[in-house]
Structures are given as structure tokens and as C-alpha cells.
């Protein structure tokens, strides 16, 4: 599964099995910079992730420091999991690979990625914990967090003004009150929220401190029946009560941004790039667009969100691991991590660099959620759960159609457990 973002992309999706051969630095681990001269490092980066200026500047800094060259090979999202799986199993894999944050555990579990604990100690002390966790598997660092994004409230300022609302809400209850006001004082649909916006729901579960899986013996099983998950679903249900969207569809069916573009909807919860989708559908709405973080229970923190993003990993089979780490030191430095955030409007891997987002209204609204965000379960088994038809989407529709969260969970937990038990 794939997602895009405003000027880059958001990656999260199906975790796949990786059959990889092992590799190590050999004597290169003790080599000095002079020994890198004449070498070429191969980096796989996804389409949209590496702006031209960033590539030019990082390449120049890398060559100046190491004497080696870097070759960027741009990859498409379609079919990338299988392509990476194949590459990591070969004797000459790409040296550095951009991998989706929720894909990382699957590649690490099967030996496809090199350990980077030493690099973490050297340059990762101030990585934001919520974005760094996806690069850790079984207590060891197998990648480095690179960039991230999440959902935000995109709203129609004209409709909010018609309802007499002067400020954006700072708490969830204030948000509900504003939606109620829009419902009473305008002809607009307060919010467009389809019944299966699963990643927004995942953020709500994170906010409730809920886990979607639990360990029983040596296997993972569904935890969908947990009262904390039920609370998250009840919050979702209240949001949905202000929407006329289908209960059995997700945000792409139809594209929620195109619904919003008609100018008859107060707000929707989506990715930053969806604002551009709305403008493409109706240029006139551009002047009415506004953004704010999804409000949390209190004004102290916004709502927790699902953090989609990318990590940078070194292939375990690479014969140039020391050189690959030199590349990571440069690419992830404050200078170039900050530059990427500024150029692509993505959330950087440390809070101190978020100043690079100043002036980007969408990114500024997204950034506060990074520190309280999270992901889907970071286990290799999770990918199968999200395969279509996603049983958690079915659970959500059942609740919105009147079943209790406990009843709806019972209907799908056998299927979730079956998927979690699949061999990777």
C-alpha cells in the first residue's frame, strides 16, 4: 500500500518477507577516507523523495568528504516491496535503500538490513522517539529515520466564518462544538469522514494508549477488543456523526478532497497533498483553505496521529557499509535533513529542525503531531492484516452501523489472528 504527500510521499504499507544474504564491512570498516576514492555508492530513493537541489548538494558534500561518488537511482512505488526483496537477496544489492517506516521490521527480521547501532549512538541521540521507533527491531537499530508526515484538519475558512467561528479549536471538545455550530448555522456538511478512514482511526488508538495486537506465548493475536480501542472507535463514531459520508467506504472512494472541493463541506481529515487535489478539482477553493492540527483531549497536545514516512537503511549484503554510513552521516546531518524538510515540506527526524517548515502552512499544522504520533504495530506479521479486504475497516463499518465495538471486534478477530499467523 502506498500514500503520497504534498511535495514528497508518505510510505507505509504492506510488510513483506525478505530473503537476504548477509554481508559485512570486511576490512573496509577500518578504512580511512582515502580508501573510498574511486568508489561509487548506489542509493535507491523513491520518486519524489529527493529534490534536485538536495541531491546536488548532498552528492557534492559526499564526494568532498570521501572522494567517492554517489549514484541515486529513483524507484517507483508500484511493486517496490518485491523489488527490494529481490535486491536484498542478491550478491550486489544497492548500498543504501529508502524503505517505508512500517516496512522496516519485515526486512530487518529476515536479515536484509545491516545493524546501525553505532550510527544511532553517534548521530541519533536527539531523533524524535516517535519517528525513530520504526527503525528499531528486536532492540537493535536497523535503519535511520529520514522524513515523515501525518494527517491534519483541512478546513473551509469561508464556511467557518459563515458559522461565526473565529478561532480554530484547541481541544477535541471544542472541535465537536464547532462542527455542531456549522451544522446548525450553515447548509454545509460539518465534516466529511467516511466510515473506513483507517489511518485516522489508528491515530486515535495511539492517543488512547492502545495496542492493536498483543503477545500470547510466542505469537501475536488481535487486541481489537481492548476497551481502549473501543474508546478510540467511539471517538471516531462521534466525528462520523457530523458527516454524511458512506460508512462502508474509505477516504479514496470517492476521493475526499474532491468532495471537499465542491465547497459544501466544513472540513476533512487528510494528508497535506490532498489540499492540492482539492485545488486541482476547483481552483476557486484555494483562497478558502486553512489547516490546523487534529485537536487532542486537552490543549497541551494535539491528537495522536499515524506517522507515515521513510527510513534510510544499509543493505546487509553491501560490500560498502562503511561508505554507506558516511553517506548517512551527511544525508541525516542537520544541514541536509533540514534542507529536505524545507524543500519537500516533510517532518524532519528531530524537533529542533522543524523551524525549516516555517511558512509552509500545511507542514506547520502537521508538525505538532510528530511528537505524539506512532505507527501500526511494528512487527513483520502486521502487513497481512492490512491486505484487502482489511478486517479493521469492516470492524469500523459495523460499529458505525450500530454494533458495539466489542461485538464488531468479535466478528473480525478470527480473521485478524489468521493473518497474523501467516508465514512471512
Tab-separated table of C-alpha atoms in Angstrom:
chain	number	residue	atom	x	y	z
A	1	UNK	CA	0.000	0.000	0.000
A	2	UNK	CA	1.245	3.480	-0.706
A	3	UNK	CA	0.369	7.038	0.068
A	4	UNK	CA	1.633	10.373	-1.319
A	5	UNK	CA	2.266	13.650	0.430
A	6	UNK	CA	2.306	17.280	-0.619
A	7	UNK	CA	5.700	17.606	-2.163
A	8	UNK	CA	7.054	14.187	-1.426
A	9	UNK	CA	5.467	10.926	-0.388
A	10	UNK	CA	4.320	9.027	2.589
A	11	UNK	CA	5.207	5.453	2.750
A	12	UNK	CA	3.527	2.920	4.855
A	13	UNK	CA	2.232	-0.300	3.781
A	14	UNK	CA	2.379	-3.985	3.383
A	15	UNK	CA	5.334	-5.601	5.094
A	16	UNK	CA	6.857	-8.335	3.042
A	17	UNK	CA	9.272	-11.187	3.528
A	18	UNK	CA	12.863	-10.559	2.594
A	19	UNK	CA	15.263	-13.321	1.733
A	20	UNK	CA	18.620	-11.656	2.115
A	21	UNK	CA	22.193	-12.714	2.175
A	22	UNK	CA	24.432	-11.444	4.935
A	23	UNK	CA	27.278	-9.036	4.454
A	24	UNK	CA	29.769	-7.039	6.458
A	25	UNK	CA	32.325	-4.318	6.100
A	26	UNK	CA	35.221	-6.703	5.820
A	27	UNK	CA	38.387	-4.652	6.108
A	28	UNK	CA	36.519	-1.543	4.979
A	29	UNK	CA	35.219	-0.897	8.491
A	30	UNK	CA	38.712	0.264	9.471
A	31	UNK	CA	39.410	2.112	6.246
A	32	UNK	CA	40.195	5.814	6.152
A	33	UNK	CA	38.584	8.305	3.762
A	34	UNK	CA	41.366	7.921	1.188
A	35	UNK	CA	40.390	4.287	0.640
A	36	UNK	CA	36.971	5.394	-0.681
A	37	UNK	CA	38.376	7.290	-3.663
A	38	UNK	CA	37.196	5.925	-6.977
A	39	UNK	CA	34.242	4.074	-5.462
A	40	UNK	CA	30.587	4.667	-6.284
A	41	UNK	CA	27.825	4.241	-3.732
A	42	UNK	CA	24.390	3.251	-5.030
A	43	UNK	CA	21.354	4.754	-3.295
A	44	UNK	CA	17.766	3.755	-4.022
A	45	UNK	CA	15.373	6.611	-3.286
A	46	UNK	CA	11.684	6.766	-4.044
A	47	UNK	CA	10.139	9.031	-6.651
A	48	UNK	CA	9.578	12.456	-5.090
A	49	UNK	CA	11.763	11.971	-2.029
A	50	UNK	CA	14.938	13.662	-3.242
A	51	UNK	CA	14.646	17.212	-4.641
A	52	UNK	CA	17.212	18.071	-7.306
A	53	UNK	CA	18.928	20.711	-5.174
A	54	UNK	CA	19.205	18.302	-2.254
A	55	UNK	CA	20.738	15.610	-4.473
A	56	UNK	CA	23.242	18.091	-5.904
A	57	UNK	CA	24.298	19.402	-2.512
A	58	UNK	CA	24.485	16.035	-0.751
A	59	UNK	CA	26.416	14.497	-3.644
A	60	UNK	CA	28.958	17.314	-3.570
A	61	UNK	CA	29.400	17.086	0.199
A	62	UNK	CA	29.758	13.300	-0.009
A	63	UNK	CA	32.407	13.463	-2.733
A	64	UNK	CA	34.305	16.185	-0.894
A	65	UNK	CA	34.405	14.163	2.328
A	66	UNK	CA	35.059	10.684	0.922
A	67	UNK	CA	36.444	11.088	-2.580
A	68	UNK	CA	33.709	8.712	-3.722
A	69	UNK	CA	30.680	9.362	-5.882
A	70	UNK	CA	27.040	8.603	-5.128
A	71	UNK	CA	24.606	7.289	-7.699
A	72	UNK	CA	20.938	7.927	-6.969
A	73	UNK	CA	18.531	5.503	-8.606
A	74	UNK	CA	14.904	6.657	-8.415
A	75	UNK	CA	12.337	3.955	-7.746
A	76	UNK	CA	8.572	3.858	-8.299
A	77	UNK	CA	6.213	2.808	-5.529
A	78	UNK	CA	4.323	0.279	-7.610
A	79	UNK	CA	5.896	-3.109	-6.937
A	80	UNK	CA	8.670	-1.714	-4.754
A	81	UNK	CA	8.302	-4.288	-1.963
A	82	UNK	CA	9.070	-7.184	-4.275
A	83	UNK	CA	11.838	-5.234	-5.981
A	84	UNK	CA	13.567	-4.526	-2.657
A	85	UNK	CA	13.037	-8.122	-1.559
A	86	UNK	CA	14.783	-9.356	-4.691
A	87	UNK	CA	17.569	-6.792	-4.467
A	88	UNK	CA	18.397	-7.633	-0.861
A	89	UNK	CA	18.729	-11.315	-1.753
A	90	UNK	CA	21.325	-10.681	-4.429
A	91	UNK	CA	25.090	-10.537	-4.028
A	92	UNK	CA	25.336	-6.915	-5.169
A	93	UNK	CA	22.367	-5.055	-3.667
A	94	UNK	CA	22.074	-1.273	-3.664
A	95	UNK	CA	24.100	0.020	-0.751
A	96	UNK	CA	21.557	2.407	0.773
A	97	UNK	CA	17.800	1.965	0.403
A	98	UNK	CA	14.861	4.161	1.303
A	99	UNK	CA	12.263	1.927	2.957
A	100	UNK	CA	8.838	2.711	4.312
A	101	UNK	CA	8.869	3.068	8.078
A	102	UNK	CA	6.321	0.291	8.678
A	103	UNK	CA	8.112	-1.965	6.179
A	104	UNK	CA	11.400	-1.797	8.058
A	105	UNK	CA	10.740	-4.561	10.646
A	106	UNK	CA	9.966	-7.125	7.942
A	107	UNK	CA	13.240	-6.507	6.119
A	108	UNK	CA	15.185	-6.465	9.391
A	109	UNK	CA	13.590	-9.670	10.692
A	110	UNK	CA	14.848	-11.692	7.753
A	111	UNK	CA	18.401	-10.330	7.730
A	112	UNK	CA	18.149	-7.919	4.838
A	113	UNK	CA	19.389	-4.837	6.683
A	114	UNK	CA	22.656	-4.042	8.431
A	115	UNK	CA	22.684	-3.069	12.092
A	116	UNK	CA	23.271	0.635	12.705
A	117	UNK	CA	23.539	0.792	16.482
A	118	UNK	CA	26.890	2.569	16.251
A	119	UNK	CA	25.441	5.211	13.948
A	120	UNK	CA	22.479	5.741	16.258
A	121	UNK	CA	24.813	6.418	19.185
A	122	UNK	CA	26.833	8.834	17.078
A	123	UNK	CA	24.159	10.938	15.350
A	124	UNK	CA	20.771	9.805	16.660
A	125	UNK	CA	20.658	10.913	20.286
A	126	UNK	CA	18.061	13.585	19.543
A	127	UNK	CA	15.966	11.776	16.943
A	128	UNK	CA	12.300	12.209	17.868
A	129	UNK	CA	11.426	8.922	19.648
A	130	UNK	CA	8.052	8.506	17.936
A	131	UNK	CA	9.626	8.663	14.481
A	132	UNK	CA	12.723	6.662	15.400
A	133	UNK	CA	10.872	3.643	16.788
A	134	UNK	CA	10.086	2.218	13.346
A	135	UNK	CA	13.796	1.831	12.589
A	136	UNK	CA	14.331	-0.421	15.608
A	137	UNK	CA	13.624	-4.144	15.520
A	138	UNK	CA	14.190	-6.595	18.352
A	139	UNK	CA	16.015	-3.908	20.293
A	140	UNK	CA	18.522	-3.116	17.559
A	141	UNK	CA	18.794	-0.228	15.105
A	142	UNK	CA	18.342	-1.417	11.522
A	143	UNK	CA	17.691	1.905	9.803
A	144	UNK	CA	17.699	5.633	10.449
A	145	UNK	CA	14.564	7.803	10.479
A	146	UNK	CA	14.518	10.149	7.495
A	147	UNK	CA	11.239	12.037	6.941
A	148	UNK	CA	7.587	11.782	7.949
A	149	UNK	CA	4.120	13.242	7.640
A	150	UNK	CA	0.648	12.694	9.032
A	151	UNK	CA	-2.939	13.765	8.784
A	152	UNK	CA	-4.194	17.237	9.540
A	153	UNK	CA	-7.523	19.071	9.529
A	154	UNK	CA	-8.081	20.866	6.230
A	155	UNK	CA	-10.979	23.274	6.567
A	156	UNK	CA	-13.010	25.763	4.559
A	157	UNK	CA	-12.457	29.166	6.186
A	158	UNK	CA	-15.443	30.655	4.372
A	159	UNK	CA	-17.868	28.126	5.880
A	160	UNK	CA	-16.381	28.537	9.350
A	161	UNK	CA	-16.774	32.298	9.063
A	162	UNK	CA	-20.396	31.870	7.988
A	163	UNK	CA	-20.946	29.863	11.175
A	164	UNK	CA	-19.433	32.690	13.221
A	165	UNK	CA	-16.393	30.671	14.309
A	166	UNK	CA	-13.407	32.966	14.785
A	167	UNK	CA	-10.646	30.655	16.050
A	168	UNK	CA	-9.563	27.123	15.289
A	169	UNK	CA	-10.243	24.592	18.073
A	170	UNK	CA	-7.520	23.614	20.507
A	171	UNK	CA	-9.288	20.606	22.067
A	172	UNK	CA	-11.397	17.745	20.775
A	173	UNK	CA	-14.485	19.016	22.571
A	174	UNK	CA	-14.009	22.459	21.045
A	175	UNK	CA	-13.786	20.807	17.633
A	176	UNK	CA	-17.022	18.908	18.204
A	177	UNK	CA	-18.665	22.157	19.319
A	178	UNK	CA	-17.519	23.890	16.127
A	179	UNK	CA	-18.865	21.051	13.994
A	180	UNK	CA	-22.166	21.330	15.822
A	181	UNK	CA	-22.224	25.082	15.154
A	182	UNK	CA	-21.562	24.560	11.439
A	183	UNK	CA	-24.375	22.024	11.346
A	184	UNK	CA	-26.848	24.443	12.939
A	185	UNK	CA	-25.858	27.714	11.299
A	186	UNK	CA	-24.939	26.739	7.733
A	187	UNK	CA	-26.105	24.432	4.977
A	188	UNK	CA	-22.687	22.754	4.836
A	189	UNK	CA	-21.795	19.246	5.883
A	190	UNK	CA	-19.676	19.918	9.004
A	191	UNK	CA	-17.018	17.310	8.217
A	192	UNK	CA	-16.539	14.694	5.531
A	193	UNK	CA	-15.423	11.495	7.248
A	194	UNK	CA	-16.020	8.165	5.507
A	195	UNK	CA	-16.516	5.141	7.735
A	196	UNK	CA	-13.214	3.497	6.840
A	197	UNK	CA	-10.597	6.235	7.202
A	198	UNK	CA	-8.498	3.597	8.931
A	199	UNK	CA	-5.323	5.602	9.459
A	200	UNK	CA	-7.172	8.370	11.272
A	201	UNK	CA	-8.659	5.666	13.493
A	202	UNK	CA	-5.187	4.232	14.073
A	203	UNK	CA	-4.074	7.637	15.320
A	204	UNK	CA	-6.986	7.705	17.754
A	205	UNK	CA	-5.986	4.286	19.110
A	206	UNK	CA	-2.433	5.559	19.642
A	207	UNK	CA	-3.891	8.506	21.526
A	208	UNK	CA	-5.738	6.137	23.830
A	209	UNK	CA	-2.556	4.184	24.556
A	210	UNK	CA	-3.994	1.167	22.794
A	211	UNK	CA	-2.191	-1.651	21.016
A	212	UNK	CA	-3.881	-3.411	18.121
A	213	UNK	CA	-2.050	-6.666	18.820
A	214	UNK	CA	-0.896	-8.482	21.926
A	215	UNK	CA	1.518	-11.326	22.539
A	216	UNK	CA	0.173	-14.705	23.569
A	217	UNK	CA	3.019	-17.120	24.088
A	218	UNK	CA	5.229	-16.863	21.025
A	219	UNK	CA	2.628	-15.379	18.681
A	220	UNK	CA	0.743	-12.154	18.166
A	221	UNK	CA	-3.048	-12.028	18.247
A	222	UNK	CA	-5.670	-9.332	17.823
A	223	UNK	CA	-6.236	-6.846	20.608
A	224	UNK	CA	-9.159	-5.161	18.868
A	225	UNK	CA	-11.463	-5.985	21.778
A	226	UNK	CA	-9.411	-3.896	24.216
A	227	UNK	CA	-11.586	-1.228	25.919
A	228	UNK	CA	-9.000	1.391	24.920
A	229	UNK	CA	-9.522	0.512	21.255
A	230	UNK	CA	-13.272	0.702	21.848
A	231	UNK	CA	-12.849	4.208	23.267
A	232	UNK	CA	-10.929	5.261	20.158
A	233	UNK	CA	-13.707	3.877	17.967
A	234	UNK	CA	-16.353	5.738	19.962
A	235	UNK	CA	-14.439	8.977	19.357
A	236	UNK	CA	-14.333	8.162	15.657
A	237	UNK	CA	-18.055	7.453	15.717
A	238	UNK	CA	-18.764	10.880	17.187
A	239	UNK	CA	-16.760	12.542	14.433
A	240	UNK	CA	-18.639	10.491	11.855
A	241	UNK	CA	-21.973	11.605	13.310
A	242	UNK	CA	-21.323	15.031	11.770
A	243	UNK	CA	-20.695	13.512	8.331
A	244	UNK	CA	-22.893	12.235	5.539
A	245	UNK	CA	-20.073	10.176	4.011
A	246	UNK	CA	-20.587	6.465	3.263
A	247	UNK	CA	-19.980	4.212	6.263
A	248	UNK	CA	-18.550	1.417	4.118
A	249	UNK	CA	-16.001	3.402	2.063
A	250	UNK	CA	-12.565	4.841	2.726
A	251	UNK	CA	-11.175	8.296	2.025
A	252	UNK	CA	-10.246	7.384	-1.551
A	253	UNK	CA	-13.715	6.158	-2.573
A	254	UNK	CA	-14.581	8.787	-3.634
A	255	UNK	CA	-11.531	10.994	-3.162
A	256	UNK	CA	-12.448	13.030	-0.097
A	257	UNK	CA	-10.506	16.051	-1.313
A	258	UNK	CA	-12.663	16.191	-4.419
A	259	UNK	CA	-15.800	16.080	-2.285
A	260	UNK	CA	-14.405	18.912	-0.179
A	261	UNK	CA	-13.525	20.875	-3.330
A	262	UNK	CA	-17.218	21.391	-4.094
A	263	UNK	CA	-17.279	23.986	-1.307
A	264	UNK	CA	-20.100	22.436	0.694
A	265	UNK	CA	-18.027	20.769	3.417
A	266	UNK	CA	-16.623	22.421	6.531
A	267	UNK	CA	-13.568	20.216	6.949
A	268	UNK	CA	-11.952	16.860	6.355
A	269	UNK	CA	-9.046	14.980	7.908
A	270	UNK	CA	-6.394	14.160	5.369
A	271	UNK	CA	-2.834	14.356	4.126
A	272	UNK	CA	-1.252	17.646	3.127
A	273	UNK	CA	-1.128	16.672	-0.539
A	274	UNK	CA	-4.926	16.384	-0.561
A	275	UNK	CA	-5.184	20.172	-0.384
A	276	UNK	CA	-3.574	20.283	-3.822
A	277	UNK	CA	-6.041	17.645	-5.017
A	278	UNK	CA	-8.897	19.882	-3.880
A	279	UNK	CA	-7.437	22.911	-5.674
A	280	UNK	CA	-6.929	20.891	-8.847
A	281	UNK	CA	-10.608	19.956	-8.730
A	282	UNK	CA	-11.755	23.519	-8.019
A	283	UNK	CA	-9.256	26.373	-8.281
A	284	UNK	CA	-11.699	28.757	-6.581
A	285	UNK	CA	-11.433	26.940	-3.260
A	286	UNK	CA	-7.728	27.693	-2.840
A	287	UNK	CA	-8.354	31.043	-1.146
A	288	UNK	CA	-10.617	29.382	1.439
A	289	UNK	CA	-8.218	26.648	2.564
A	290	UNK	CA	-6.980	26.553	6.150
A	291	UNK	CA	-5.180	23.973	8.278
A	292	UNK	CA	-4.827	23.028	11.926
A	293	UNK	CA	-3.600	20.001	13.905
A	294	UNK	CA	-6.234	17.441	14.836
A	295	UNK	CA	-7.174	18.613	18.345
A	296	UNK	CA	-6.476	16.306	21.267
A	297	UNK	CA	-8.261	15.790	24.540
A	298	UNK	CA	-6.522	18.787	26.090
A	299	UNK	CA	-4.912	21.887	24.638
A	300	UNK	CA	-1.478	20.681	25.785
A	301	UNK	CA	-1.064	18.225	22.910
A	302	UNK	CA	-2.761	17.612	19.564
A	303	UNK	CA	-4.366	14.274	18.776
A	304	UNK	CA	-2.002	11.378	18.185
A	305	UNK	CA	-1.620	10.519	14.532
A	306	UNK	CA	-0.360	7.737	12.334
A	307	UNK	CA	3.116	8.748	11.163
A	308	UNK	CA	3.825	7.624	7.633
A	309	UNK	CA	7.328	8.103	6.395
A	310	UNK	CA	10.627	6.724	5.265
A	311	UNK	CA	13.782	5.354	6.834
A	312	UNK	CA	17.210	5.018	5.273
A	313	UNK	CA	18.773	1.575	5.587
A	314	UNK	CA	22.036	-0.079	4.600
A	315	UNK	CA	21.771	-3.423	2.836
A	316	UNK	CA	23.290	-6.249	4.865
A	317	UNK	CA	24.814	-7.596	1.653
A	318	UNK	CA	26.518	-4.348	0.719
A	319	UNK	CA	30.291	-4.527	0.443
A	320	UNK	CA	30.495	-0.779	1.085
A	321	UNK	CA	28.894	-0.460	4.507
A	322	UNK	CA	31.457	1.957	5.902
A	323	UNK	CA	30.975	4.209	2.879
A	324	UNK	CA	27.203	3.856	3.229
A	325	UNK	CA	27.429	5.082	6.803
A	326	UNK	CA	29.418	8.104	5.634
A	327	UNK	CA	26.525	8.877	3.286
A	328	UNK	CA	24.028	8.585	6.137
A	329	UNK	CA	26.108	10.913	8.315
A	330	UNK	CA	25.870	13.549	5.593
A	331	UNK	CA	22.279	12.992	4.442
A	332	UNK	CA	20.980	12.953	8.013
A	333	UNK	CA	23.064	15.880	9.225
A	334	UNK	CA	21.191	18.935	10.464
A	335	UNK	CA	22.148	20.803	7.304
A	336	UNK	CA	20.733	18.328	4.794
A	337	UNK	CA	17.933	16.915	6.925
A	338	UNK	CA	16.786	20.490	7.419
A	339	UNK	CA	17.119	21.243	3.723
A	340	UNK	CA	14.965	18.246	2.809
A	341	UNK	CA	12.279	19.364	5.260
A	342	UNK	CA	12.257	22.849	3.765
A	343	UNK	CA	12.210	21.748	0.131
A	344	UNK	CA	9.686	18.922	0.451
A	345	UNK	CA	7.571	20.148	3.356
A	346	UNK	CA	8.146	16.934	5.285
A	347	UNK	CA	8.640	16.481	9.014
A	348	UNK	CA	12.337	16.009	9.871
A	349	UNK	CA	13.669	13.371	12.250
A	350	UNK	CA	14.323	15.787	15.110
A	351	UNK	CA	12.184	18.516	16.589
A	352	UNK	CA	14.965	21.101	16.512
A	353	UNK	CA	14.826	21.079	12.699
A	354	UNK	CA	11.109	21.859	12.409
A	355	UNK	CA	11.977	25.556	12.085
A	356	UNK	CA	12.731	24.708	8.443
A	357	UNK	CA	8.975	24.325	7.893
A	358	UNK	CA	8.229	27.975	8.646
A	359	UNK	CA	5.959	29.462	6.015
A	360	UNK	CA	4.627	26.108	4.845
A	361	UNK	CA	1.148	26.271	6.380
A	362	UNK	CA	0.332	22.596	5.888
A	363	UNK	CA	3.643	21.381	7.288
A	364	UNK	CA	3.378	23.776	10.238
A	365	UNK	CA	-0.005	22.269	11.085
A	366	UNK	CA	1.279	18.704	10.712
A	367	UNK	CA	4.494	19.094	12.717
A	368	UNK	CA	2.991	19.221	16.249
A	369	UNK	CA	1.604	15.715	15.833
A	370	UNK	CA	5.026	14.163	15.246
A	371	UNK	CA	5.961	14.059	18.919
A	372	UNK	CA	2.714	12.319	19.909
A	373	UNK	CA	2.347	10.141	16.833
A	374	UNK	CA	3.011	6.485	16.194
A	375	UNK	CA	2.548	3.706	13.680
A	376	UNK	CA	0.748	0.467	13.116
A	377	UNK	CA	2.247	-2.479	15.063
A	378	UNK	CA	5.927	-2.696	14.193
A	379	UNK	CA	6.023	-6.443	13.658
A	380	UNK	CA	6.680	-8.306	10.397
A	381	UNK	CA	3.344	-10.104	10.739
A	382	UNK	CA	1.292	-6.925	10.566
A	383	UNK	CA	1.415	-6.402	6.799
A	384	UNK	CA	-1.009	-9.219	6.081
A	385	UNK	CA	-3.631	-7.653	8.346
A	386	UNK	CA	-3.930	-4.597	6.122
A	387	UNK	CA	-4.350	-6.556	2.911
A	388	UNK	CA	-7.713	-6.032	1.246
A	389	UNK	CA	-10.303	-6.629	2.451
A	390	UNK	CA	-8.927	-5.040	5.613
A	391	UNK	CA	-10.830	-6.569	8.570
A	392	UNK	CA	-10.325	-3.443	10.686
A	393	UNK	CA	-12.233	-1.435	8.092
A	394	UNK	CA	-15.047	-3.960	8.376
A	395	UNK	CA	-14.967	-3.515	12.149
A	396	UNK	CA	-15.285	0.248	11.788
A	397	UNK	CA	-18.283	-0.007	9.463
A	398	UNK	CA	-20.005	-2.427	11.808
A	399	UNK	CA	-19.667	-0.023	14.723
A	400	UNK	CA	-20.950	2.894	12.676
A	401	UNK	CA	-23.917	0.758	11.644
A	402	UNK	CA	-24.900	0.138	15.246
A	403	UNK	CA	-22.907	-2.760	16.669
A	404	UNK	CA	-20.964	-2.232	19.866
A	405	UNK	CA	-17.170	-2.117	19.475
A	406	UNK	CA	-16.944	-5.413	21.397
A	407	UNK	CA	-19.425	-7.149	19.082
A	408	UNK	CA	-17.754	-5.771	15.977
A	409	UNK	CA	-14.335	-6.896	17.218
A	410	UNK	CA	-15.576	-10.454	17.773
A	411	UNK	CA	-16.719	-10.587	14.152
A	412	UNK	CA	-13.256	-9.955	12.722
A	413	UNK	CA	-10.726	-11.152	15.296
A	414	UNK	CA	-10.545	-14.690	13.905
A	415	UNK	CA	-9.598	-13.278	10.517
A	416	UNK	CA	-7.022	-10.939	12.055
A	417	UNK	CA	-5.487	-13.827	14.019
A	418	UNK	CA	-5.382	-15.966	10.886
A	419	UNK	CA	-3.478	-13.252	9.063
A	420	UNK	CA	-1.105	-12.665	11.952
A	421	UNK	CA	-0.258	-16.371	11.876
A	422	UNK	CA	0.729	-16.361	8.217
A	423	UNK	CA	4.304	-17.284	7.476
A	424	UNK	CA	6.383	-14.362	6.277
